[in-house]
Amino acid sequence: MKQSLVALLASVALSTLVSAPARAELDVAALKGTIAASLERDYPALDELYKDLHAHPELAFQEVKTAAKLAEQMRALGFEVTEKVGKTGLVALYRNGDGPTIMVRTELDALPMEEKTGLPYASRDKANWNGRETFVAHSCGHDVHMASWVGTARTLVGMKGKWKGTLMFIAQPAEEIVAGAKAMIDDGLFVRFPKPDVGFALHDGGFAHGYVNYRVGIGSSNQDGLFIRFHGRGGHGSAPQSTIDPVMMAARFVVDVQSVISREKDPTEFGVVTVGAIHSGTAGNIIPDDAVVVGTIRSFKPEVRAKILAGVERTAKAVALMAGAAPPDIDLAEGAKAVMNDAAVVSAAEPVLKAAFGDKLRTSPPGTASEDYSEYVKAGVPSMFFNIGVYDADRVAAARNGGPPLPSNHSPLFAPVPKPTIETGVTAMTLAVLSAFDSRARGQ
């Protein structure tokens, strides 16, 4: 009887040991309070950084001053900072005992366009771009990302008693030309530095601040460049019969290529061909020799991408053949691949973010823009890419009800509301990183 009782007690103890969690659940309410206190203390400095970055943007692979500002911020927090990774990128490491390496990425670059927001800190800076002077603006919101990135680093360092492992904060150049991530990887990002166990990135967008959108699986589109040069035979505009008109070929192509989307692609699958520029001719009474068509091709799935690329090439060749012209020069340059959100990373972050944001955490369909964060995913970093809103809720509601439309990313009028947007970015990213540390500590 005594022996049976001992065996029973041993069995119960073993069962309890096996079923007990490795660690207590994250106390999200307490963590959110700690983050809020950190933000209350740190936000004035983050606001100053944000407005400085906004007013002084730099173009792809020219982000020397921007990178230097972030490097200074991270060194002050105790990070080991390496600059000039992938030309102008930087890597900042903070080691806090044994544990996983968690990566957080921001982007450094701005756009070659004029800002028209009228903000007191609006950019009036100019730079050389493709041989010409242009205005430069953070109209994609990378300045918000950078301020949130620094704020997240500040908060996590202040909470280092709640996690063990290594923070790997990377500031990437040239996202706008989908070249910076590859440049950093080619420069030994995951050879010279630890390869992350988990990676995170965020992007702001034209919806209400305080909201966080996320998804599992496909998060953004594949992107391919479109460059076609149609070869004609120039002549006088009054005698078109003696010419082969390349402008006509370009115009026909722009219209006919849309049949690939409307008649060859499955209408339930995403795919788009956009022609953004046509360059040809010098005067109204001269038929030129050549016409150049430049555009972009977007898709989610590889098989849809392949169908569209084949259709674009076939259409361009057919247009030239119909005109009796020489075959066109066709360059469909491979760009960014679709970002794929890892199910395990999302499942760890989701309940933590839900506890913090409630109904303001929402699933959303994949974004149709492209993002070269996909290079890190392709290199084997399980990741979660999510979105945060930038506008006051009443302005969003007014636009939904027929009021003034909301300027989107890349609009000259794109103007995030800084404080609630950056605070949401810091809170969401900090909690996402803590969820990854926690799930790895649990062995999940």
mmCIF file of N, CA and C in Angstrom, residues 4 48 144 152 161-162 185 202 212 242 247 262 266 273 302 323 325-326 341 367 385 401 433 435 444:
data_model
loop_
_atom_site.group_PDB
_atom_site.id
_atom_site.type_symbol
_atom_site.label_atom_id
_atom_site.label_comp_id
_atom_site.label_asym_id
_atom_site.label_seq_id
_atom_site.Cartn_x
_atom_site.Cartn_y
_atom_site.Cartn_z
ATOM 1 N N SER A 4 2.581 1.634 -3.294
ATOM 2 C CA SER A 4 1.654 2.122 -4.314
ATOM 3 C C SER A 4 1.424 3.623 -4.173
ATOM 4 N N GLU A 48 11.736 64.934 -31.780
ATOM 5 C CA GLU A 48 12.807 65.769 -32.339
ATOM 6 C C GLU A 48 13.554 65.008 -33.437
ATOM 7 N N VAL A 144 8.960 57.776 -39.940
ATOM 8 C CA VAL A 144 8.176 57.184 -38.848
ATOM 9 C C VAL A 144 8.792 55.860 -38.426
ATOM 10 N N THR A 152 11.779 51.719 -30.041
ATOM 11 C CA THR A 152 11.713 50.311 -29.634
ATOM 12 C C THR A 152 13.023 49.883 -28.991
ATOM 13 N N GLY A 161 15.615 43.314 -18.196
ATOM 14 C CA GLY A 161 15.391 42.282 -17.189
ATOM 15 C C GLY A 161 14.293 41.307 -17.573
ATOM 16 N N LYS A 162 13.547 41.607 -18.639
ATOM 17 C CA LYS A 162 12.406 40.783 -19.036
ATOM 18 C C LYS A 162 12.701 39.907 -20.262
ATOM 19 N N ILE A 185 22.907 41.917 -47.438
ATOM 20 C CA ILE A 185 23.158 40.469 -47.397
ATOM 21 C C ILE A 185 24.418 40.123 -48.177
ATOM 22 N N LEU A 202 7.944 46.837 -39.766
ATOM 23 C CA LEU A 202 6.619 47.446 -39.865
ATOM 24 C C LEU A 202 6.605 48.461 -40.987
ATOM 25 N N VAL A 212 -3.307 48.271 -35.738
ATOM 26 C CA VAL A 212 -2.231 47.424 -36.247
ATOM 27 C C VAL A 212 -2.854 46.358 -37.141
ATOM 28 N N SER A 242 5.791 56.770 -94.898
ATOM 29 C CA SER A 242 7.199 56.470 -95.136
ATOM 30 C C SER A 242 7.943 56.143 -93.842
ATOM 31 N N VAL A 247 5.750 55.530 -81.635
ATOM 32 C CA VAL A 247 4.777 56.054 -80.668
ATOM 33 C C VAL A 247 3.473 55.277 -80.788
ATOM 34 N N SER A 262 -6.842 41.023 -68.072
ATOM 35 C CA SER A 262 -8.301 40.830 -68.073
ATOM 36 C C SER A 262 -8.765 39.538 -68.727
ATOM 37 N N ASP A 266 -6.278 34.509 -64.205
ATOM 38 C CA ASP A 266 -7.466 34.180 -63.427
ATOM 39 C C ASP A 266 -7.942 35.454 -62.718
ATOM 40 N N VAL A 273 -0.318 45.262 -64.407
ATOM 41 C CA VAL A 273 0.745 45.858 -65.215
ATOM 42 C C VAL A 273 0.449 47.352 -65.313
ATOM 43 N N PRO A 302 3.784 32.903 -57.712
ATOM 44 C CA PRO A 302 4.784 32.675 -58.757
ATOM 45 C C PRO A 302 4.183 32.310 -60.107
ATOM 46 N N ALA A 323 3.446 46.106 -86.804
ATOM 47 C CA ALA A 323 3.875 47.366 -87.409
ATOM 48 C C ALA A 323 4.952 47.162 -88.463
ATOM 49 N N ALA A 325 7.972 46.297 -87.765
ATOM 50 C CA ALA A 325 9.179 46.849 -87.162
ATOM 51 C C ALA A 325 10.116 45.734 -86.730
ATOM 52 N N ALA A 326 11.328 46.119 -86.405
ATOM 53 C CA ALA A 326 12.291 45.180 -85.829
ATOM 54 C C ALA A 326 11.808 44.765 -84.434
ATOM 55 N N ASN A 341 4.940 35.986 -44.354
ATOM 56 C CA ASN A 341 4.918 36.015 -42.893
ATOM 57 C C ASN A 341 4.860 34.594 -42.343
ATOM 58 N N GLY A 367 -0.708 43.408 -48.979
ATOM 59 C CA GLY A 367 -0.526 44.690 -49.630
ATOM 60 C C GLY A 367 -0.055 44.496 -51.059
ATOM 61 N N PHE A 385 5.829 40.828 -40.734
ATOM 62 C CA PHE A 385 5.787 42.199 -41.253
ATOM 63 C C PHE A 385 4.363 42.697 -41.026
ATOM 64 N N ASN A 401 -16.846 58.326 -45.756
ATOM 65 C CA ASN A 401 -18.210 58.797 -45.996
ATOM 66 C C ASN A 401 -18.290 59.853 -47.094
ATOM 67 N N VAL A 433 8.604 41.792 -30.337
ATOM 68 C CA VAL A 433 9.935 41.272 -30.013
ATOM 69 C C VAL A 433 9.901 40.472 -28.717
ATOM 70 N N SER A 435 7.408 38.885 -27.513
ATOM 71 C CA SER A 435 6.710 37.616 -27.769
ATOM 72 C C SER A 435 7.649 36.594 -28.382
ATOM 73 N N GLN A 444 9.192 26.987 -28.131
ATOM 74 C CA GLN A 444 8.146 26.878 -29.143
ATOM 75 C C GLN A 444 8.649 27.319 -30.517
#
